[in-house]
XYZ file of C-alpha atoms in Angstrom:
609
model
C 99.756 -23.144 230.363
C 101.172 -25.713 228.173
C 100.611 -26.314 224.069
C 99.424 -29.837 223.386
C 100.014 -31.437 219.892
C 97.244 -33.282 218.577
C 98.219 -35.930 216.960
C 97.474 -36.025 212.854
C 95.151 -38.520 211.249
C 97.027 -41.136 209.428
C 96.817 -41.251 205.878
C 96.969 -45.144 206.116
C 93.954 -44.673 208.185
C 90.472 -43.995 206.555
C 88.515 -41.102 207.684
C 85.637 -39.060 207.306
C 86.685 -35.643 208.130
C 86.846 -32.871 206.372
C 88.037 -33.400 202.532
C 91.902 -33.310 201.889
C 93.925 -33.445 198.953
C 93.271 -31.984 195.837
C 89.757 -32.712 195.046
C 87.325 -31.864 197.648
C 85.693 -35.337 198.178
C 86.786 -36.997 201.774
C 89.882 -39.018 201.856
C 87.247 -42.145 202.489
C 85.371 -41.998 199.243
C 88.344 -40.982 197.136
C 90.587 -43.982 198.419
C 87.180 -46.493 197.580
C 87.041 -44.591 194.171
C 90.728 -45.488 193.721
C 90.493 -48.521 194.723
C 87.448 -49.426 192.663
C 88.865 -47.911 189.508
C 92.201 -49.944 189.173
C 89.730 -53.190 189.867
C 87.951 -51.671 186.571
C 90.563 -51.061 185.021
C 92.029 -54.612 185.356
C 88.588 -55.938 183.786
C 88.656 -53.558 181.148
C 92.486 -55.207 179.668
C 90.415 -58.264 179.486
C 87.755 -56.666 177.269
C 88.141 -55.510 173.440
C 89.604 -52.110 173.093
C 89.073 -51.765 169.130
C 87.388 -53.452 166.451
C 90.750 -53.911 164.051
C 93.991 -55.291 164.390
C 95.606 -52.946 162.530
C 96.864 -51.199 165.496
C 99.524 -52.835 166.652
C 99.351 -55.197 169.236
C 95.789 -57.146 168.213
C 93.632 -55.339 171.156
C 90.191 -56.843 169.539
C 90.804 -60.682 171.475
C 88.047 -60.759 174.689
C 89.594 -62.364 177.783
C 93.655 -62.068 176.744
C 95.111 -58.743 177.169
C 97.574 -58.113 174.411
C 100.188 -54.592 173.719
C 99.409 -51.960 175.764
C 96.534 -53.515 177.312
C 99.122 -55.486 179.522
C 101.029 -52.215 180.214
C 97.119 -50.997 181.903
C 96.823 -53.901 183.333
C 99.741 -53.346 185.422
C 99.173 -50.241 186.285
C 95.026 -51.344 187.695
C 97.132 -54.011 189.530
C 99.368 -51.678 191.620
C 96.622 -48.987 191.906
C 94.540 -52.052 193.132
C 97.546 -53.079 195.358
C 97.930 -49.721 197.096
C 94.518 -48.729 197.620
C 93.741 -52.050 199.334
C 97.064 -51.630 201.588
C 95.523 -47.465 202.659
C 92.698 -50.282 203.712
C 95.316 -52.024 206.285
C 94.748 -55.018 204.414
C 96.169 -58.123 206.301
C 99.741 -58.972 204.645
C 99.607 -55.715 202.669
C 101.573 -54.049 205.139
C 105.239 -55.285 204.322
C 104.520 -53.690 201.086
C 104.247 -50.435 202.298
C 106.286 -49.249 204.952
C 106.107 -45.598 204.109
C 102.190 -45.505 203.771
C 100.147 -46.272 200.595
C 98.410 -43.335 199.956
C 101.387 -41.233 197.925
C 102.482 -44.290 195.827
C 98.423 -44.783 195.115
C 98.367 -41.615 193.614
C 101.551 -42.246 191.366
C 100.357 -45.916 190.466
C 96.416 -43.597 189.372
C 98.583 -41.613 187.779
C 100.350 -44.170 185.565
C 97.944 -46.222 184.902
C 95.743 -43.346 183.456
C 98.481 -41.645 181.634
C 98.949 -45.474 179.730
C 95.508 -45.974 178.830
C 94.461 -42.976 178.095
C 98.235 -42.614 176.013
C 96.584 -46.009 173.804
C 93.157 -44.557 173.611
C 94.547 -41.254 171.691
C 96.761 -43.474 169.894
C 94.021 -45.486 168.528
C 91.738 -42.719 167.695
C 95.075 -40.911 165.910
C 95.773 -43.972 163.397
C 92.941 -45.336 162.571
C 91.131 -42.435 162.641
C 88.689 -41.428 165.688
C 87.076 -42.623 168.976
C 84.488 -44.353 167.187
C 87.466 -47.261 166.399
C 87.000 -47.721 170.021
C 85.395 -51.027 170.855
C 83.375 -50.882 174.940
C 86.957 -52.173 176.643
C 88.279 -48.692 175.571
C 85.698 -46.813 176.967
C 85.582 -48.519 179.763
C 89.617 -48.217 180.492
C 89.375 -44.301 179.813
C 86.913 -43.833 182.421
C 88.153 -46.247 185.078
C 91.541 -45.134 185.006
C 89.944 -41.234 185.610
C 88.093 -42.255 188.134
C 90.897 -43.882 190.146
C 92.725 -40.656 188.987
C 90.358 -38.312 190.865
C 89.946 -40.369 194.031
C 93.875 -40.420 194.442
C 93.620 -37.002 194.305
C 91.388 -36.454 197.080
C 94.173 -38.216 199.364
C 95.945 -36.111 201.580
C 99.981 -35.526 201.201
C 101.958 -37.573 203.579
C 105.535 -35.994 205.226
C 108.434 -37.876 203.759
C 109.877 -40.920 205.229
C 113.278 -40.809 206.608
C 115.657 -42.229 203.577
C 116.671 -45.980 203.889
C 119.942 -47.770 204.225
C 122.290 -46.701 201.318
C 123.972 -50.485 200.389
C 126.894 -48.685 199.479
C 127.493 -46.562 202.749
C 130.350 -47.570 204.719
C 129.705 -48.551 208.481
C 129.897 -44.950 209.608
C 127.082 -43.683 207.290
C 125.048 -46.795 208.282
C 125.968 -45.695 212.314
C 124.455 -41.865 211.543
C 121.699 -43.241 209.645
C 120.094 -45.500 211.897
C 121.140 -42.650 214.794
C 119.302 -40.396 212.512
C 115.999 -42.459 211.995
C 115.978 -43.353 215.944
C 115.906 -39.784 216.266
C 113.098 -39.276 214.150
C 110.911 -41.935 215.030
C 111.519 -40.740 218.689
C 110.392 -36.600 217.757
C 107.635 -38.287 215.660
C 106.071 -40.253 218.885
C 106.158 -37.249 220.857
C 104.724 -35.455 217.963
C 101.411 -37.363 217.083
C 101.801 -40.273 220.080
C 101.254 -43.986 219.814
C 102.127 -45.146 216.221
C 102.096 -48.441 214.535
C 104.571 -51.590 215.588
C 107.392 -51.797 213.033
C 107.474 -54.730 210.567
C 108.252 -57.740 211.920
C 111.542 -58.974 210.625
C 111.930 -61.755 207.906
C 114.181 -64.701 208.033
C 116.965 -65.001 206.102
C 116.038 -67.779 203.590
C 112.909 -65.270 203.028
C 115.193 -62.275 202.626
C 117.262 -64.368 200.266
C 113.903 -65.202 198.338
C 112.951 -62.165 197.617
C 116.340 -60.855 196.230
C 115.961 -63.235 194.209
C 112.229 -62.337 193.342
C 113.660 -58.546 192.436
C 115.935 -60.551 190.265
C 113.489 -62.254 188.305
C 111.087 -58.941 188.211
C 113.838 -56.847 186.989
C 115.154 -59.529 184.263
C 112.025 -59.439 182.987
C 110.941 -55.680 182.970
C 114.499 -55.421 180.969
C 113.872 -57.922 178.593
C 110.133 -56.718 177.933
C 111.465 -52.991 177.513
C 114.109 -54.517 174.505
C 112.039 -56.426 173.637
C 109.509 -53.933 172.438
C 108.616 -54.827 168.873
C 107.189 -51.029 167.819
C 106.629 -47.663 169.202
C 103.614 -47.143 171.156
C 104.802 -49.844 172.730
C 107.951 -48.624 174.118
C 106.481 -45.138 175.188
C 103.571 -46.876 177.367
C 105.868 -49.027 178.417
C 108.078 -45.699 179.556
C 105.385 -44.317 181.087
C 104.470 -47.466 183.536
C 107.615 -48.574 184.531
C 108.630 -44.885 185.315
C 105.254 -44.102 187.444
C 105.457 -47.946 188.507
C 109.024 -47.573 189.854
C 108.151 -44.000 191.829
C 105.284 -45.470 193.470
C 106.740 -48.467 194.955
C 109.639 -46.165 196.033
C 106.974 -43.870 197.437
C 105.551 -46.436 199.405
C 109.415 -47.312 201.026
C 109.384 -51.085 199.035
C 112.463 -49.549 197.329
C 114.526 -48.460 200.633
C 113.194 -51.933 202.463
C 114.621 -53.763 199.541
C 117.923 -52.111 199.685
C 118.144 -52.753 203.644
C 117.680 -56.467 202.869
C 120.220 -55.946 199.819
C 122.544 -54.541 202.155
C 122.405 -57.299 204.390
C 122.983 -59.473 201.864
C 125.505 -57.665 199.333
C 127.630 -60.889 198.024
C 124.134 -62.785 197.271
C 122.562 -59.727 195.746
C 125.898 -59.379 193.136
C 125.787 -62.815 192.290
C 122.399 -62.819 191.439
C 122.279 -59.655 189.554
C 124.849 -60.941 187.368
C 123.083 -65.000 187.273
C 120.289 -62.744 186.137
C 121.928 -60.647 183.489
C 123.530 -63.984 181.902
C 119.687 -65.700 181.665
C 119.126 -62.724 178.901
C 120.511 -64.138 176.112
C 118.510 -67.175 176.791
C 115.084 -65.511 177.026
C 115.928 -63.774 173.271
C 114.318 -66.274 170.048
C 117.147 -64.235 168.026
C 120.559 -62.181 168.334
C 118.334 -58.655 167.399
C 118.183 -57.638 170.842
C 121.518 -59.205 172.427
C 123.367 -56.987 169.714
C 121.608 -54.075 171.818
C 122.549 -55.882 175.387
C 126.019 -56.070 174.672
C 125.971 -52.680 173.653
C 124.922 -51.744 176.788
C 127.590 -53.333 178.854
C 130.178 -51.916 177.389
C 128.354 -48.653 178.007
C 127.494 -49.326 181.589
C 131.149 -50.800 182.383
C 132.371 -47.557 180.982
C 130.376 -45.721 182.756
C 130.999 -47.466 186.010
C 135.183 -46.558 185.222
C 134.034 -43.148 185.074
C 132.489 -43.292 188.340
C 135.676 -43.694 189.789
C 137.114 -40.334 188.462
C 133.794 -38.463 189.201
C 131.942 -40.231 191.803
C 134.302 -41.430 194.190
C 137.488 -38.558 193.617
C 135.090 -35.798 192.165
C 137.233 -35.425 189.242
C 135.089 -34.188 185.903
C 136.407 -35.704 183.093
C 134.685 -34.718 179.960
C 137.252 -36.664 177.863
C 136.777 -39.932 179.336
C 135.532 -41.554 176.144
C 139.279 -41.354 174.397
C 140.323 -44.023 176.790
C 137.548 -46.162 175.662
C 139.137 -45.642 172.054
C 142.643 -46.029 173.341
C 142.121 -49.630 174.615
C 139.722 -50.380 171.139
C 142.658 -49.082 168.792
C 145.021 -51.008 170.563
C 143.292 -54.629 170.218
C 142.472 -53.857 166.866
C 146.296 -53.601 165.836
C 147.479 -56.501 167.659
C 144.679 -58.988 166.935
C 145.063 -59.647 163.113
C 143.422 -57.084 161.170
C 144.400 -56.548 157.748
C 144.031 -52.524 158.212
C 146.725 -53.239 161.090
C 150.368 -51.732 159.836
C 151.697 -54.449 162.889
C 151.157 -57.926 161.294
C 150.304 -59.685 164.870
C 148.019 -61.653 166.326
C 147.912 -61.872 170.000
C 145.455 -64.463 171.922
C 142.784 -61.981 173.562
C 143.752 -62.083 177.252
C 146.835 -60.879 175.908
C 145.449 -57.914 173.497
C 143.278 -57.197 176.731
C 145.907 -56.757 179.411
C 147.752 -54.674 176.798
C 144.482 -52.388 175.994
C 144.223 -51.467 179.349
C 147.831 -51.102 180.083
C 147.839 -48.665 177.332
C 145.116 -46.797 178.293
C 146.867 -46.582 181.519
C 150.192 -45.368 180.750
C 147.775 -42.462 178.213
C 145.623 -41.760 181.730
C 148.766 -40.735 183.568
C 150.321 -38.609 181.108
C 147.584 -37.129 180.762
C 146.703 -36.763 184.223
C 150.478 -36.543 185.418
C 150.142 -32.477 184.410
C 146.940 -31.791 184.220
C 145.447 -32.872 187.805
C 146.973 -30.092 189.555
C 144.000 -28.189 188.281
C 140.377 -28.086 189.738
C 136.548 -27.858 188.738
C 136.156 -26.200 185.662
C 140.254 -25.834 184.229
C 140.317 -29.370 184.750
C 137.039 -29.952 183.106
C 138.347 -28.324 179.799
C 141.637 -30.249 179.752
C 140.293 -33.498 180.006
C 137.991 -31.751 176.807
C 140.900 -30.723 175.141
C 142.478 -34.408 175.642
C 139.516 -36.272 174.111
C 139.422 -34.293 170.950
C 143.416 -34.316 170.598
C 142.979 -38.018 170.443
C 140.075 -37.921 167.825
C 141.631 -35.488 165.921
C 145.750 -37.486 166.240
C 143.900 -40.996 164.888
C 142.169 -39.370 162.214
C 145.400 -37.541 161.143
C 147.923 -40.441 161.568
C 146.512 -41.837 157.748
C 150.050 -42.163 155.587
C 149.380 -38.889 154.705
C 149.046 -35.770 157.286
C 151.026 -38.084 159.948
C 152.593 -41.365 159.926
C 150.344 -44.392 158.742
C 149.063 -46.123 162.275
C 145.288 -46.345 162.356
C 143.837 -45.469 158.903
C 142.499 -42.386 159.215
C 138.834 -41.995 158.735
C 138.532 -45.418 157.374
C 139.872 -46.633 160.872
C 141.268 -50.196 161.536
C 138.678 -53.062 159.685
C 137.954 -56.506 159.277
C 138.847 -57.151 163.160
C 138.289 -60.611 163.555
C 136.004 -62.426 166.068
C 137.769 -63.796 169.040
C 139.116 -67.388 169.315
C 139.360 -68.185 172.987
C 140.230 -71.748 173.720
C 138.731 -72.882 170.642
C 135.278 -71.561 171.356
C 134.455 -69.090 168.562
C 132.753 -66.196 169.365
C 131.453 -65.389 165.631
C 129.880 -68.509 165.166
C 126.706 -69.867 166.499
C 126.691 -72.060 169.355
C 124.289 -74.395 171.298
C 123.937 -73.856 174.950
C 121.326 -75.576 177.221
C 118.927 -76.277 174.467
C 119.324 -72.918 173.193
C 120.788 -71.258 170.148
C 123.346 -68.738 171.067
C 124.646 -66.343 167.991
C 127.549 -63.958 167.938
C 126.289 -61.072 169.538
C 124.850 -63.268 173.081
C 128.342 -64.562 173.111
C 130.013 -61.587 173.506
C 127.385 -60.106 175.569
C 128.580 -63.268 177.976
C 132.088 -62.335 177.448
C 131.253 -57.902 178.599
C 129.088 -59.575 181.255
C 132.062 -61.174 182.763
C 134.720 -58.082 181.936
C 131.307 -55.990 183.861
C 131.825 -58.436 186.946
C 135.590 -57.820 187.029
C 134.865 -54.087 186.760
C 132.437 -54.141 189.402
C 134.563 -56.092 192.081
C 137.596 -53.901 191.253
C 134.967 -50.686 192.012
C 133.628 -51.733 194.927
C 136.821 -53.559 196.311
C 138.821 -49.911 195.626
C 136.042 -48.023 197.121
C 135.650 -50.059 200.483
C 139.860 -49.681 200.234
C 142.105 -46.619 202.373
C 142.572 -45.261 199.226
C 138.324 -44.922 198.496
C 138.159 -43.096 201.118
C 140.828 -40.857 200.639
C 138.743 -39.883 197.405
C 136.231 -39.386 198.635
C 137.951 -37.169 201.366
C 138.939 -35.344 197.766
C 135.639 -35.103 196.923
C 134.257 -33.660 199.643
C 136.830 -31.303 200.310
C 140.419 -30.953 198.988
C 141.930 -28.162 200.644
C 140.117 -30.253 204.154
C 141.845 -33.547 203.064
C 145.620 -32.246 202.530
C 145.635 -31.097 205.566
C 144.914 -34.139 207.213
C 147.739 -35.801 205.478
C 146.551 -36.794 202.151
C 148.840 -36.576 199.155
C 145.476 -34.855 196.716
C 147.991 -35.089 193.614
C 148.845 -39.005 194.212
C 145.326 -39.576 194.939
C 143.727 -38.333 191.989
C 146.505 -39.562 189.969
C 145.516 -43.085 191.079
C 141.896 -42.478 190.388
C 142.287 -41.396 186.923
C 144.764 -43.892 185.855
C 142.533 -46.996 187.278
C 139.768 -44.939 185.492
C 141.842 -45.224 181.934
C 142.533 -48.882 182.888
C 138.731 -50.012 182.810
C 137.988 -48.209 180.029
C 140.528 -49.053 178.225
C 139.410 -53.112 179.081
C 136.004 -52.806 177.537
C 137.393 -50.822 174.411
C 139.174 -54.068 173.775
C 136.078 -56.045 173.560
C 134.362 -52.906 171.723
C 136.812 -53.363 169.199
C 135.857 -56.897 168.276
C 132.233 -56.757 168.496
C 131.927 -53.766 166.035
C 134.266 -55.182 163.847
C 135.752 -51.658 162.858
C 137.733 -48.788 165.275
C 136.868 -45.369 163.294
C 137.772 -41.912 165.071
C 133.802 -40.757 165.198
C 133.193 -43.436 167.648
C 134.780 -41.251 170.018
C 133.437 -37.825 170.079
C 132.636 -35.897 173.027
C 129.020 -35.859 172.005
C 127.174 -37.364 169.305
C 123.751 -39.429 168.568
C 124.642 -42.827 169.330
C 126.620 -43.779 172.711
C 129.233 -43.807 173.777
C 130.832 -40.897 173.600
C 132.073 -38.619 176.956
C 128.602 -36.767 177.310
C 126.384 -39.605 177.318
C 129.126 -41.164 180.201
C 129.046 -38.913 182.722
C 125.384 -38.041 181.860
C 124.700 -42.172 182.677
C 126.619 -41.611 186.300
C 124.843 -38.435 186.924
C 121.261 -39.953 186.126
C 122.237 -43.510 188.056
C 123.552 -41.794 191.080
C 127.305 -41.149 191.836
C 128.966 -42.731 193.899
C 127.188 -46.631 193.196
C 127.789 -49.247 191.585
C 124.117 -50.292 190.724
C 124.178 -46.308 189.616
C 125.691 -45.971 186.390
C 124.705 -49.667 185.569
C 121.169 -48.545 185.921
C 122.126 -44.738 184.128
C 124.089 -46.462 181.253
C 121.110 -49.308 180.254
C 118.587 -46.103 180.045
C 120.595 -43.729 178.118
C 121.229 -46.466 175.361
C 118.074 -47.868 175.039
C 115.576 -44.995 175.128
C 117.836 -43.351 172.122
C 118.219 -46.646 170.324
C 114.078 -47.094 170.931
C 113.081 -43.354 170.126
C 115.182 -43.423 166.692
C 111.197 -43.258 165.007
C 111.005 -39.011 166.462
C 113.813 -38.242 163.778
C 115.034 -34.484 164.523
C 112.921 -34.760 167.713
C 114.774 -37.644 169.234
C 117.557 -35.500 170.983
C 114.974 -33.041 171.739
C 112.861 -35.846 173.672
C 115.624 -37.199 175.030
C 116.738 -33.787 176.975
C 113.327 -33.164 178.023
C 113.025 -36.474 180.091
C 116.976 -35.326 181.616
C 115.644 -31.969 182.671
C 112.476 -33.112 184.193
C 114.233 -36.020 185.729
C 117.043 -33.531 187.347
C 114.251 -31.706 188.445
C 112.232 -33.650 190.471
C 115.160 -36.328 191.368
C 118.795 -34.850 191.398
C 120.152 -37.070 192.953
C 119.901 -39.948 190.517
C 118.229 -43.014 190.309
C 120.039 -45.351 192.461
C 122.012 -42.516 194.708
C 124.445 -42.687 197.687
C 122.640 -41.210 200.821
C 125.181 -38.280 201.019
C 124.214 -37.015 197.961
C 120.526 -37.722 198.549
C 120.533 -35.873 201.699
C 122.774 -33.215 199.760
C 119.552 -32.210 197.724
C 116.662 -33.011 200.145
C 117.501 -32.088 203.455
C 114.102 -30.969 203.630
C 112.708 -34.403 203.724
C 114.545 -34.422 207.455
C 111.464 -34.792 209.767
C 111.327 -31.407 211.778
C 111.458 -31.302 215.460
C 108.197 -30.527 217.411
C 108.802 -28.337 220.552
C 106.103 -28.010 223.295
C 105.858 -24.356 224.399
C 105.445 -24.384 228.436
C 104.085 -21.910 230.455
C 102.694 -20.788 233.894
């Protein structure tokens, strides 16, 4: 007697079975209610949502979506976009090769939490629903209704995760063993299943990189761009449902395949996109915040070196950051300098990050004998030696070098071949002020950072760390020299750092010793760091790019909560270490670390006379 498997319906598939999901409709009606409700919901933006324009954003105009009403309208678009794919739309497919129903539900679930986020919002300042004009209504109750048809979807098994871009050729060998595997136990499982996607060209691959490119520059400079509150939270709220439901529906992991592919296109237009931000911004308000976040994000990605790649926490990382600002600030002509000299800035910079450097491996030199948590409070104890040593080292408790509390002022804007990079200038029909000129100068120090990551990872001695990493004790015996290693890491760690502190030091005009605290309000400071490689995915370079832009801006945006703002801010880290601890952008190791569950099983056939 043998057990046969019956094959399971297909969620992309409609049906008329019994009801699934959460709501007890059938899976056919729900996925028509979904679909119909983001189409409603798409005519609704177009439609007046109160009779005022007090609230911000002018949402009385008929036929020209305006504020939030553009945040719905993207949401009704991918609800729309998904629940006509779960249809097997013609062309639809490409879009989602994990299946459409789970990322429906997200994109339901965004969309609704938006509009019915601006409804309440409405009602709460000027003063109750009856502000609300019909488009308001009309939003509320379409965005429901796609809501509760979602809902009534049933739960697809996880996809098999995609092609990590940062893998070596070894992980790329077991995953695609891996997914053979599964796709094989899967046909056995539930038979026949759909033809894979058929494979694009490479001038279309190349096209849609550069499409991501273009999508992303934009969702970045909408999200800085956000001129007040309620903005910036409905804007949280779609791009974070937006971005889980087109990773639920595999878009992400077919991206990152063609990414892959394609790693030297994808890194020059990442970076071709990041310098087109200064010229989308009318003023320098929001390049002072872009620059910001380089210098940020390139510290972060030296960090990911010591922690990602060798393993190494460092909670003391910031002090390097300070080492390399301190030292440009005393060579490049500041009054508050006690050295009277003025060095050209490639020269200040190569002496920044030798500097930090030689201060990495004296530091490291005894201390990286230790492990985990010993080594954890060293690098703890070092950070707040070198806070504490600046501020002391005033003329009075120590010998007169930085100032004290009062730090090193009046640094002077760089002079490099007789472009001045305090001064406005006029580039491509565009007016370029002081702060888009530095964020220029980080993007290109960010580039350098970047190649010297990813060259060093790809390298003998990357994968030595990450030998370290993985296991020490393992990696010693097969011949590495652990103490060497780690040496290495931290003091090319201390290096980059040490190169964006020099540019630090020159866009902030003044080096104090509160800058660099192990954990204060405004970034950076050695929390914040490792908490932007953590949340971007260790390991990656996109990672703690990704980690780094968040962790600045949503403080700098949420500054309105007052004594609620760190409070806020924690919240959204626990719940996003909860439902994705991996990171944002992870490395596959560490994906499959946390959800080896998502490994299809195996399905055995029980045989019997």
């Amino acid at each position: 007697m043998t057990t046969q498997t019956t094959a399971p319906e297909s969620a992309d598939t409609p049906t008329t079975g019994a009801p699934t999901g959460l709501i007890g409709i059938p899976a056919h009606i729900g996925r028509a209610l979904a679909t119909a409700g983001g189409i409603l919901t798409i005519i609704s933006t177009f439609l007046a949502w109160t009779w005022t324009a007090e609230f911000p954003g002018d949402l009385t105009v008929y036929g020209y979506p305006g504020g939030l009403q553009v945040l719905v309208l993207i949401g009704g678009a991918l609800t729309t976009l998904f629940g006509l794919a779960s249809y097997g739309v013609k062309g639809l497919g490409w879009l989602t090769p994990a299946g459409a129903d789970s990322a429906l539900k997200l994109s339901a679930l965004g969309a609704f939490a938006t509009a019915w986020y601006t409804v309440i919002a409405i009602s709460s300042k000027l003063g109750g629903v009856v502000n609300l004009e019909p488009g308001g209504y009309i939003a509320a109750l379409a965005t429901l209704t796609a809501l509760v048809g979602a809902l009534a979807l049933p739960y697809d098994k996880p996809e098999p995760d995609p092609i990590d871009p940062d893998d070596s050729g070894w992980e790329h060998f077991r995953h695609n063993t891996r997914h053979n595997l599964s796709v094989v136990r899967a046909a056995i499982a539930t038979g026949p299943t759909k033809a894979p996607a058929r494979q694009l060209p490479a001038y279309a691959e190349i096209l849609v990189i550069v499409a991501v490119m273009a999508i992303g520059l934009t969702v970045f400079t909408y999200g800085i761009g956000t001129e007040y509150d309620e903005l910036f939270i409905g804007f949280l709220i779609t791009a974070g449902f937006g971005f889980a439901a087109i990773a639920k529906a595999g878009l992400v992991g077919r991206i990152s395949t063609i990414t892959a592919k394609h790693r030297n296109i994808t890194m020059i237009g990442a970076f071709v996109a990041a310098a087109a931000f200064p010229f989308t911004q009318s003023d320098d308000r929001y390049a002072t915040i872009g620059v910001y976040i380089l210098i940020f994000a390139t510290v972060a990605l030296g960090l990911n070196i010591v922690v990602g790649l060798a393993g190494l926490l460092d909670l003391g990382y910031v002090a390097f950051l300070g080492v390399g600002a301190y030292t440009a600030a005393m060579v490049s002509g500041s009054p508050s300098s006690p050295f009277d000299i003025h060095l050209p800035f490639w020269l200040s910079a190569l002496l920044g990050a030798a500097v930090a450097m030689v201060f990495g491996v004296i530091i490291g030199a005894p201390t990286l004998r230790l492990r985990g948590d010993y080594l954890a409070i060293v690098t703890l104890g070092f950070g707040e030696i070198f806070r504490i040593t600046v501020l002391n080292t005033d003329g009075t408790s120590g010998p007169d070098i930085t100032n004290g509390s009062n730090g090193i002022s009046s640094v002077p804007n760089l002079n490099i071949l007789g472009f001045d990079f305090g001064a406005e200038h006029n580039m491509l029909g565009v007016t370029i002020g002081r702060f888009s000129n530095y964020f220029l100068l980080m993007l290109l120090i960010t580039l350098i950072v970047v190649v010297v990551f990813r060259r060093s990872a790809d390298s003998r001695i990357g994968r030595a760390w990450v030998a370290i990493r993985e296991d020490e004790t393992a990696a010693e015996a097969m011949g590495i020299n652990g103490f060497r290693v780690k040496l290495i890491a931290f003091a090319l760690g201390a290096t980059l750092a040490g190169l964006a502190g020099t540019v630090q030091a020159h866009v902030t005009y003044t080096v104090t010793p509160e800058q660099y605290q192990f954990a204060h309000v405004v970034p950076p400071n050695s929390a914040f760091l490792l908490a932007a490689v953590v949340l971007g995915g260790m390991g990656t370079i996109s990672g703690p790019l990704v980690g780094a832009a968040l962790l600045y801006l949503i403080p700098a945006k949420l500054q309105f909560l007052g004594d609620y703002q760190l409070f806020a801010f924690g919240l959204a880290l626990v719940l996003l270490m909860r439902f994705r601890p991996e990171g944002l952008i992870p490395n596959r190791r560490r994906q499959l670390e946390f959800h080896e569950e998502a490994e299809p099983p195996t399905v055995l056939s029980k045989a019997g006379a």
